[in-house]
Amino acid sequence: MAKISTRQQRIIDYIKGYRREHGYAPSVRDIQIACDISSTSVVDYNLRILQREGVIRRSPDISRGLELVDDDRGGAVEVVSVPIIGAIAAGAPLPVVTSDILQSEGLETVGLPPELTPRVASDLYALRVKGYSMIDALIDDGDVVVLRRTPDIRNGDMVAAWLRAEEEATLKRLYREGDHIRLQPANVQMQPIVVPATNVEVHGKVVAVIRRLE
Amino acid sequence: MAKISTRQQRIIDYIKGYRREHGYAPSVRDIQIACDISSTSVVDYNLRILQREGVIRRSPDISRGLELVDDDRGGAVEVVSVPIIGAIAAGAPLPVVTSDILQSEGLETVGLPPELTPRVASDLYALRVKGYSMIDALIDDGDVVVLRRTPDIRNGDMVAAWLRAEEEATLKRLYREGDHIRLQPANVQMQPIVVPATNVEVHGKVVAVIRRLE
DNA sequence: GTTTGTTCCAAACAAACGTTCTATCGCCCA
DNA sequence: TGGGCGATAGAACGTTTGTTTGGAACAAAC
């Protein structure tokens, strides 16, 4: 995998912007002019390289038959709809996540852009945060947290945890320390808490937080 | 508003499918063959009608310069790409937002799902937060804030403000109080600051905050 | 019955466009 | 010194493709 030159990066950026603005790809000559290239052959030369590197896809002899492989298709993309299966709040149990629930209808959903979407979206779900108890995780009342149901929790992952003894749900970074677990707030100004591992139920890993204002 | 004929509907469907499959629009002759039309002029004639009806947009003399105006792309939803024009950090000036910048190429972008997108997206831009100085707005290092450039700032709106005297950028809720402005942190545990109105440059209204983990 | 508007045809034209050919320049290396 | 190579040029070529022209069939309006 070779590197991508400044000029090639500029071409990519131009194509991306052009597609966003026009809804179709620029011609070779459009690229030539926009990127200050003296000849269409040089554009072709660089496009050939970008194609070899897998950055773009070209359809031979087709006008503007140019696609970005790692595409946002010029603005239109499949948005993954993730169901908001309930709320998370201190003192209220976390909703149990089952496949049934994930596939059930009628739930409010939140659309995730591709940047926020991991390869597999089927085990994603979302919770709406109630109250201000998650504020040490920099999460406000009304925010939506997107989680992935996974057994693969690593040290440092932000997780949704249920503390049995305290009867409290919380969003914190998790670190295993022997038979205890340290829960570290996202807010660097705040102190971590350490609890016995048996006191913690991990319900999912936080993938994203979305706050809508206005 | 005239009706859309069977033939025209077939053309629309074909364009939609072709775009989904190829990433670019079909040519007039592609349409001609696919829709069993004997002449390209007939295709042109019908495209002209579809354009008049506002169903499609055409760019004259541009190969495959064909867009579907109200395109949900067969189930996929339009994601608005918003450029991340820079960073926001205390002590660093906010990037000046101009139309040029908004339309310039080569910027990293963030895709916004429809729920986060207001009717008009053209004056949206995004900033990536550097450092922990925005933590009282519940915003972490690395978060992306989506802003709208608008003169219509109302009391209680969350804004990106530049404090001239302090040389500090900040994200807070804004309240006008006579010739002073009160900036209220989103974090309910923290105290507001009050500054002279002349000391504040408002650079935009915060529309959404997106935090990506994992 | 003529007019008028719509829809459709076939062919030709000209602009847009991808591709290719040849040549040049700088750079590394034997 | 010279050959190989990546990158760049300028121009020409031939296809793709949007557009136009002149006409015909048909139905509704007058």
Coordinates of C-alpha atoms (C1' of nucleotides) in Angstrom, one line a residue:
Chain A
M1 CA 0.0 0.0 0.0
A2 CA 1.7 3.1 -1.2
K3 CA 1.2 6.5 0.3
I4 CA -1.2 9.1 -1.1
S5 CA 0.5 12.2 -2.4
T6 CA -0.6 15.7 -1.6
R7 CA -2.0 16.1 -5.1
Q8 CA -3.9 12.9 -4.9
Q9 CA -5.4 13.8 -1.5
R10 CA -6.4 17.1 -3.1
I11 CA -8.1 15.2 -5.9
I12 CA -10.0 13.0 -3.4
D13 CA -11.1 16.0 -1.4
Y14 CA -12.3 17.7 -4.5
I15 CA -14.2 14.7 -5.7
K16 CA -15.9 14.4 -2.3
G17 CA -16.8 18.0 -2.2
Y18 CA -18.0 18.1 -5.8
R19 CA -20.2 15.1 -5.3
R20 CA -21.6 16.6 -2.2
E21 CA -22.5 19.7 -4.0
H22 CA -23.6 18.4 -7.4
G23 CA -24.8 14.9 -6.7
Y24 CA -22.5 13.5 -9.4
A25 CA -18.8 13.2 -9.9
P26 CA -16.6 15.7 -11.6
S27 CA -15.2 15.1 -15.0
V28 CA -11.5 14.6 -15.5
R29 CA -11.2 18.2 -16.8
D30 CA -13.1 19.5 -13.8
I31 CA -10.5 17.9 -11.6
Q32 CA -7.7 19.2 -13.8
I33 CA -8.9 22.8 -13.4
A34 CA -9.8 22.7 -9.8
C35 CA -6.5 21.1 -8.7
D36 CA -4.3 23.2 -10.9
I37 CA -3.1 20.3 -13.0
S38 CA -1.8 21.2 -16.4
S39 CA -3.0 18.1 -18.3
T40 CA -5.8 15.6 -18.2
S41 CA -3.3 12.9 -18.6
V42 CA -1.9 13.7 -15.2
V43 CA -5.3 13.5 -13.7
D44 CA -5.8 10.2 -15.3
Y45 CA -2.4 9.1 -14.1
N46 CA -3.3 9.9 -10.5
L47 CA -6.8 8.5 -10.8
R48 CA -5.3 5.3 -12.0
I49 CA -3.1 5.2 -8.9
L50 CA -6.0 6.0 -6.6
Q51 CA -8.0 3.2 -8.2
R52 CA -5.1 0.8 -7.7
E53 CA -5.0 1.8 -4.1
G54 CA -8.6 1.1 -3.8
V55 CA -9.6 4.6 -2.9
I56 CA -11.9 5.1 -5.9
R57 CA -13.7 3.0 -8.4
R58 CA -13.8 3.9 -12.1
S59 CA -16.1 2.8 -14.9
P60 CA -14.2 2.9 -18.1
D61 CA -15.5 5.1 -20.9
I62 CA -18.3 6.3 -18.7
S63 CA -18.5 10.1 -18.2
R64 CA -18.1 11.0 -14.6
G65 CA -18.2 7.3 -13.8
L66 CA -16.2 7.9 -10.7
E67 CA -17.0 6.7 -7.2
L68 CA -15.3 7.0 -3.8
V69 CA -15.0 3.5 -2.4
D70 CA -14.8 4.7 1.2
D71 CA -17.8 6.6 0.2
D72 CA -20.4 8.8 1.5
R73 CA -21.9 8.6 -2.0
G74 CA -21.9 12.3 -2.3
G75 CA -24.1 12.9 0.7
A76 CA -26.5 10.0 0.6
V77 CA -25.7 7.0 2.7
E78 CA -27.5 4.2 4.4
V79 CA -28.2 5.3 7.9
V80 CA -28.3 2.6 10.5
S81 CA -31.4 2.9 12.7
V82 CA -30.8 1.9 16.2
P83 CA -33.7 1.4 18.6
I84 CA -33.9 3.4 21.8
I85 CA -35.0 0.6 24.0
G86 CA -35.4 2.6 27.2
A87 CA -33.9 4.9 29.7
I88 CA -30.9 4.9 31.9
A89 CA -31.1 6.6 35.3
A90 CA -29.6 6.1 38.7
G91 CA -31.9 3.9 40.8
A92 CA -33.8 2.5 37.8
P93 CA -32.8 -1.0 36.5
L94 CA -31.3 -1.1 33.0
P95 CA -33.6 -2.6 30.4
V96 CA -32.6 -6.2 29.6
V97 CA -31.4 -6.4 26.1
T98 CA -32.7 -9.4 24.2
S99 CA -32.7 -10.1 20.5
D100 CA -36.5 -9.9 20.6
I101 CA -36.3 -6.4 21.8
L102 CA -33.7 -5.4 19.3
Q103 CA -35.9 -6.6 16.5
S104 CA -39.3 -5.4 17.9
E105 CA -41.1 -2.7 16.2
G106 CA -42.5 0.6 17.4
L107 CA -39.5 1.8 19.3
E108 CA -38.1 5.2 18.9
T109 CA -34.9 5.0 16.9
V110 CA -31.9 7.1 16.3
G111 CA -30.1 7.2 13.0
L112 CA -26.4 6.7 13.1
P113 CA -24.1 8.1 10.4
P114 CA -21.5 5.7 9.1
E115 CA -18.7 7.2 11.2
L116 CA -20.5 6.0 14.3
T117 CA -21.4 2.6 13.0
P118 CA -19.2 -0.3 13.6
R119 CA -19.0 -3.1 11.0
V120 CA -21.8 -5.0 12.7
A121 CA -24.8 -3.0 13.7
S122 CA -27.2 -5.7 14.8
D123 CA -26.2 -5.7 18.4
L124 CA -26.4 -2.0 18.8
Y125 CA -29.1 -0.3 20.9
A126 CA -29.5 3.1 22.5
L127 CA -30.7 4.5 25.8
R128 CA -32.0 7.9 26.7
V129 CA -30.4 9.3 29.8
K130 CA -32.8 10.5 32.5
G131 CA -31.6 13.0 35.1
Y132 CA -28.3 14.3 35.9
S133 CA -26.7 11.3 37.6
M134 CA -24.4 10.6 34.6
I135 CA -22.9 14.0 34.6
D136 CA -19.6 12.7 35.7
A137 CA -19.5 10.8 32.4
L138 CA -20.1 14.2 30.7
I139 CA -23.6 13.0 29.8
D140 CA -26.6 15.3 30.2
D141 CA -30.2 14.7 30.9
G142 CA -31.8 13.8 27.6
D143 CA -28.7 12.6 25.8
V144 CA -28.8 9.4 23.9
V145 CA -26.1 6.9 24.5
V146 CA -25.5 4.2 21.9
L147 CA -24.3 0.9 23.2
R148 CA -23.1 -2.4 21.9
R149 CA -24.1 -5.6 23.5
T150 CA -20.9 -7.5 23.7
P151 CA -19.1 -9.8 26.1
D152 CA -15.8 -8.3 24.9
I153 CA -15.2 -5.6 27.5
R154 CA -11.7 -4.4 27.8
N155 CA -10.0 -2.2 30.4
G156 CA -10.7 1.4 29.6
D157 CA -13.9 0.8 27.7
M158 CA -16.8 3.0 28.6
V159 CA -19.6 0.8 29.8
A160 CA -23.2 0.9 31.1
A161 CA -23.0 -0.7 34.5
W162 CA -25.5 -1.6 37.1
L163 CA -24.3 -1.5 40.7
R164 CA -26.4 -4.1 42.6
A165 CA -25.8 -2.9 46.1
E166 CA -26.2 0.8 45.3
E167 CA -29.1 0.1 42.9
E168 CA -27.6 2.5 40.6
A169 CA -26.9 2.6 36.9
T170 CA -23.9 4.4 35.7
L171 CA -21.7 5.1 32.6
K172 CA -18.0 4.9 33.3
R173 CA -14.8 3.6 32.1
L174 CA -14.1 0.1 33.5
Y175 CA -10.8 -1.2 34.7
R176 CA -10.5 -4.7 36.3
E177 CA -8.2 -4.7 39.3
G178 CA -8.1 -8.2 40.8
D179 CA -11.5 -9.1 42.2
H180 CA -12.5 -5.5 42.2
I181 CA -13.5 -3.2 39.4
R182 CA -12.6 0.5 39.2
L183 CA -15.1 2.7 37.6
Q184 CA -13.5 5.9 36.3
P185 CA -15.6 8.9 35.4
A186 CA -15.0 10.4 32.0
N187 CA -14.7 13.8 33.7
V188 CA -11.1 14.1 34.6
Q189 CA -11.9 16.3 37.5
M190 CA -13.8 13.6 39.3
Q191 CA -12.7 10.6 41.4
P192 CA -13.1 7.0 40.5
I193 CA -15.0 4.5 42.5
V194 CA -13.9 0.9 43.3
V195 CA -16.4 -1.8 43.9
P196 CA -16.3 -5.6 44.1
A197 CA -16.5 -7.3 40.7
T198 CA -19.5 -9.3 41.9
N199 CA -21.4 -6.0 42.5
V200 CA -21.2 -5.0 38.8
E201 CA -23.4 -6.0 35.9
V202 CA -22.1 -4.7 32.6
H203 CA -24.9 -4.2 30.1
G204 CA -23.0 -3.0 27.1
K205 CA -20.1 -0.9 25.8
V206 CA -20.8 2.7 24.9
V207 CA -20.1 3.4 21.3
A208 CA -21.3 7.0 21.0
V209 CA -23.1 9.8 22.7
I210 CA -25.4 12.1 20.9
R211 CA -26.7 15.3 22.3
R212 CA -29.3 17.2 20.4
L213 CA -29.8 20.9 21.2
E214 CA -32.0 23.6 19.8
Chain B
M1 CA -48.8 20.2 -11.0
A2 CA -49.4 17.8 -13.8
K3 CA -49.5 14.0 -13.4
I4 CA -46.6 11.8 -14.0
S5 CA -47.1 9.3 -16.7
T6 CA -46.4 5.6 -16.5
R7 CA -43.4 6.1 -18.7
Q8 CA -42.0 8.9 -16.6
Q9 CA -42.5 6.9 -13.5
R10 CA -40.6 4.1 -15.0
I11 CA -37.8 6.5 -15.9
I12 CA -37.7 7.7 -12.3
D13 CA -37.5 4.2 -11.0
Y14 CA -34.8 3.3 -13.4
I15 CA -32.7 6.4 -12.5
K16 CA -33.1 5.6 -8.8
G17 CA -32.0 2.0 -9.2
Y18 CA -29.2 2.9 -11.5
R19 CA -27.8 5.4 -9.1
R20 CA -28.0 3.1 -6.2
E21 CA -26.2 0.4 -8.2
H22 CA -23.6 2.5 -9.9
G23 CA -23.2 5.6 -7.8
Y24 CA -23.8 7.8 -10.8
A25 CA -26.7 8.6 -13.0
P26 CA -27.5 6.9 -16.3
S27 CA -27.1 8.6 -19.6
V28 CA -30.0 9.4 -21.8
R29 CA -29.3 6.4 -23.9
D30 CA -29.1 4.1 -20.9
I31 CA -32.6 5.3 -20.0
Q32 CA -33.7 4.9 -23.6
I33 CA -32.7 1.2 -23.8
A34 CA -33.8 0.3 -20.3
C35 CA -37.2 1.9 -20.6
D36 CA -37.9 0.6 -24.2
I37 CA -38.0 4.0 -25.7
S38 CA -37.2 4.3 -29.4
S39 CA -35.5 7.6 -29.4
T40 CA -33.3 9.7 -27.2
S41 CA -35.4 12.7 -27.9
V42 CA -38.3 11.1 -26.2
V43 CA -36.2 10.5 -23.2
D44 CA -35.1 14.2 -23.3
Y45 CA -38.7 15.2 -23.7
N46 CA -39.8 13.3 -20.6
L47 CA -36.8 14.4 -18.6
R48 CA -37.7 17.9 -19.5
I49 CA -41.1 17.4 -18.0
L50 CA -39.8 15.7 -14.9
Q51 CA -37.5 18.7 -14.4
R52 CA -40.4 21.1 -14.9
E53 CA -42.3 19.2 -12.3
G54 CA -39.4 19.4 -9.9
V55 CA -38.8 15.7 -9.7
I56 CA -35.3 15.8 -11.1
R57 CA -32.6 18.4 -11.6
R58 CA -30.5 18.5 -14.7
S59 CA -27.2 20.2 -15.4
P60 CA -27.1 21.2 -19.1
D61 CA -24.4 19.7 -21.2
I62 CA -23.1 17.7 -18.3
S63 CA -22.8 14.0 -18.9
R64 CA -25.0 12.1 -16.5
G65 CA -25.7 15.4 -14.8
L66 CA -28.9 14.1 -13.4
E67 CA -30.2 14.3 -9.9
L68 CA -33.3 13.1 -8.2
V69 CA -34.5 16.0 -6.2
D70 CA -36.6 14.3 -3.6
D71 CA -34.5 11.2 -3.4
D72 CA -34.7 8.9 -0.5
R73 CA -32.5 6.5 -2.5
G74 CA -34.8 3.6 -2.1
G75 CA -34.9 3.3 1.7
A76 CA -31.6 4.9 2.4
V77 CA -31.8 8.3 4.1
E78 CA -30.0 11.4 3.2
V79 CA -27.2 12.1 5.5
V80 CA -26.0 15.7 5.6
S81 CA -22.3 16.0 5.5
V82 CA -21.1 18.8 7.7
P83 CA -17.5 20.0 7.4
I84 CA -15.4 20.1 10.5
I85 CA -13.7 23.4 9.9
G86 CA -11.4 23.4 12.8
A87 CA -11.0 23.1 16.5
I88 CA -12.3 24.9 19.5
A89 CA -10.1 25.2 22.5
A90 CA -9.7 27.8 25.3
G91 CA -7.0 30.2 24.3
A92 CA -7.2 29.5 20.6
P93 CA -9.3 31.8 18.4
L94 CA -12.4 30.3 16.8
P95 CA -12.1 29.7 13.1
V96 CA -13.9 32.4 11.2
V97 CA -16.8 30.9 9.3
T98 CA -17.3 32.2 5.8
S99 CA -19.2 30.9 2.9
D100 CA -16.0 30.2 1.3
I101 CA -14.9 27.9 4.0
L102 CA -18.2 26.2 4.1
Q103 CA -17.9 25.3 0.5
S104 CA -14.3 24.7 0.4
E105 CA -13.0 21.2 -0.3
G106 CA -10.8 18.9 1.6
L107 CA -12.2 19.2 5.0
E108 CA -13.0 16.3 7.3
T109 CA -16.7 15.9 7.6
V110 CA -19.2 14.4 9.9
G111 CA -22.4 12.9 8.7
L112 CA -25.6 13.9 10.5
P113 CA -28.7 11.8 10.6
P114 CA -32.0 13.4 9.8
E115 CA -33.0 13.9 13.4
L116 CA -30.1 16.1 13.9
T117 CA -30.5 18.1 10.8
P118 CA -32.6 21.2 10.6
R119 CA -34.4 22.2 7.4
V120 CA -31.5 24.2 6.1
A121 CA -28.1 22.5 6.4
S122 CA -26.1 25.0 4.4
D123 CA -25.0 27.1 7.3
L124 CA -24.0 24.2 9.5
Y125 CA -20.4 23.5 10.4
A126 CA -18.6 21.5 13.0
L127 CA -15.7 21.9 15.4
R128 CA -13.6 19.4 17.1
V129 CA -13.0 20.1 20.7
K130 CA -9.4 20.2 21.9
G131 CA -8.6 19.8 25.6
Y132 CA -10.8 19.7 28.6
S133 CA -11.7 23.3 28.9
M134 CA -15.3 22.7 27.7
I135 CA -15.9 20.2 30.4
D136 CA -18.4 22.4 32.2
A137 CA -20.5 22.2 29.0
L138 CA -20.3 18.4 29.4
I139 CA -18.1 18.2 26.4
D140 CA -15.0 16.1 26.3
D141 CA -11.7 16.3 24.5
G142 CA -12.2 15.0 21.0
D143 CA -16.0 15.6 20.9
V144 CA -17.5 17.1 17.7
V145 CA -19.8 20.0 18.2
V146 CA -22.2 20.9 15.4
L147 CA -23.0 24.5 15.0
R148 CA -25.2 26.7 13.0
R149 CA -24.1 30.1 11.9
T150 CA -27.0 32.3 12.6
P151 CA -27.6 35.8 13.9
D152 CA -30.7 34.5 15.7
I153 CA -29.4 33.8 19.1
R154 CA -32.0 33.6 21.9
N155 CA -31.7 33.5 25.6
G156 CA -30.9 30.0 26.7
D157 CA -29.3 28.9 23.4
M158 CA -26.0 27.1 23.7
V159 CA -23.5 29.0 21.7
A160 CA -19.8 29.0 20.8
A161 CA -18.5 32.2 22.3
W162 CA -15.1 33.9 22.2
L163 CA -14.2 36.0 25.2
R164 CA -12.0 38.8 24.0
A165 CA -10.5 39.8 27.3
E166 CA -9.9 36.3 28.5
E167 CA -8.8 35.1 25.1
E168 CA -10.9 32.0 25.6
A169 CA -13.4 30.1 23.6
T170 CA -16.2 28.5 25.4
L171 CA -19.5 26.6 24.9
K172 CA -22.2 27.8 27.2
R173 CA -25.9 28.8 27.4
L174 CA -26.2 32.5 26.7
Y175 CA -28.5 34.9 28.5
R176 CA -28.6 38.6 27.8
E177 CA -28.9 40.7 31.0
G178 CA -28.8 44.4 30.1
D179 CA -25.4 45.3 28.8
H180 CA -24.0 42.1 30.3
I181 CA -24.2 38.6 29.1
R182 CA -24.5 35.6 31.5
L183 CA -22.9 32.4 30.3
Q184 CA -24.3 29.4 32.0
P185 CA -22.5 26.1 32.0
A186 CA -24.5 23.1 30.9
N187 CA -23.3 21.3 34.0
V188 CA -25.8 22.2 36.6
Q189 CA -23.2 21.8 39.3
M190 CA -21.1 24.7 38.0
Q191 CA -21.5 28.4 38.3
P192 CA -22.3 30.9 35.5
I193 CA -20.0 33.7 34.5
V194 CA -21.2 37.2 33.7
V195 CA -19.3 39.4 31.3
P196 CA -19.9 42.7 29.4
A197 CA -21.7 42.1 26.2
T198 CA -18.9 43.8 24.3
N199 CA -16.5 41.2 25.4
V200 CA -18.4 38.4 23.7
E201 CA -18.2 37.3 20.1
V202 CA -20.9 34.7 19.4
H203 CA -19.7 32.4 16.6
G204 CA -22.7 30.1 16.3
K205 CA -25.4 28.2 17.9
V206 CA -24.7 24.6 19.0
V207 CA -27.1 22.2 17.3
A208 CA -25.7 18.9 18.5
V209 CA -22.8 17.2 20.2
I210 CA -21.4 13.9 19.0
R211 CA -19.0 11.8 21.0
R212 CA -17.5 8.8 19.5
L213 CA -16.0 6.1 21.7
E214 CA -14.5 2.7 21.1
Chain C
dG1 C1' -62.8 20.2 -40.3
dT2 C1' -59.3 22.9 -38.8
dT3 C1' -56.5 24.0 -34.9
dT4 C1' -53.9 23.0 -31.0
dG5 C1' -51.3 20.4 -27.7
dT6 C1' -49.3 16.2 -26.4
dT7 C1' -46.4 12.3 -27.3
dC8 C1' -43.5 9.9 -30.0
dC9 C1' -39.9 8.9 -33.8
dA10 C1' -35.4 8.8 -36.5
dA11 C1' -31.4 10.9 -37.6
dA12 C1' -27.8 14.1 -37.3
dC13 C1' -25.0 17.5 -34.8
dA14 C1' -21.8 19.3 -31.6
dA15 C1' -20.1 19.5 -27.1
dA16 C1' -18.3 16.9 -23.4
dC17 C1' -15.3 13.6 -22.0
dG18 C1' -12.1 9.5 -21.3
dT19 C1' -8.1 7.8 -23.2
dT20 C1' -3.7 7.6 -25.4
dC21 C1' 0.7 9.0 -27.4
dT22 C1' 4.9 11.3 -27.1
dA23 C1' 8.1 14.1 -24.7
dT24 C1' 10.2 16.3 -20.6
dC25 C1' 12.1 16.8 -15.9
dG26 C1' 14.2 15.4 -11.8
dC27 C1' 16.0 11.7 -9.0
dC28 C1' 18.1 7.5 -7.5
dC29 C1' 21.6 4.2 -8.4
dA30 C1' 24.9 1.3 -10.7
Chain D
dT1 C1' 27.5 8.8 -17.6
dG2 C1' 23.6 6.6 -18.5
dG3 C1' 19.5 3.9 -17.7
dG4 C1' 15.3 3.2 -15.1
dC5 C1' 11.4 5.3 -12.9
dG6 C1' 7.9 8.3 -11.0
dA7 C1' 5.6 12.4 -12.0
dT8 C1' 4.3 15.9 -15.2
dA9 C1' 3.1 18.0 -19.8
dG10 C1' 0.7 19.1 -24.2
dA11 C1' -1.9 17.7 -27.8
dA12 C1' -4.6 14.7 -30.5
dC13 C1' -8.1 11.0 -31.0
dG14 C1' -12.3 8.8 -30.9
dT15 C1' -16.2 7.6 -28.1
dT16 C1' -19.9 9.0 -25.3
dT17 C1' -23.6 11.7 -24.7
dG18 C1' -26.8 15.9 -24.4
dT19 C1' -29.3 18.4 -27.7
dT20 C1' -31.7 19.7 -31.9
dT21 C1' -34.3 19.3 -36.1
dG22 C1' -38.1 17.9 -38.8
dG23 C1' -41.7 15.2 -38.9
dA24 C1' -45.8 12.1 -37.7
dA25 C1' -49.7 10.1 -35.1
dC26 C1' -53.4 11.1 -32.1
dA27 C1' -56.9 13.3 -29.3
dA28 C1' -59.2 17.1 -27.5
dA29 C1' -60.8 21.9 -28.4
dC30 C1' -63.0 25.1 -31.3

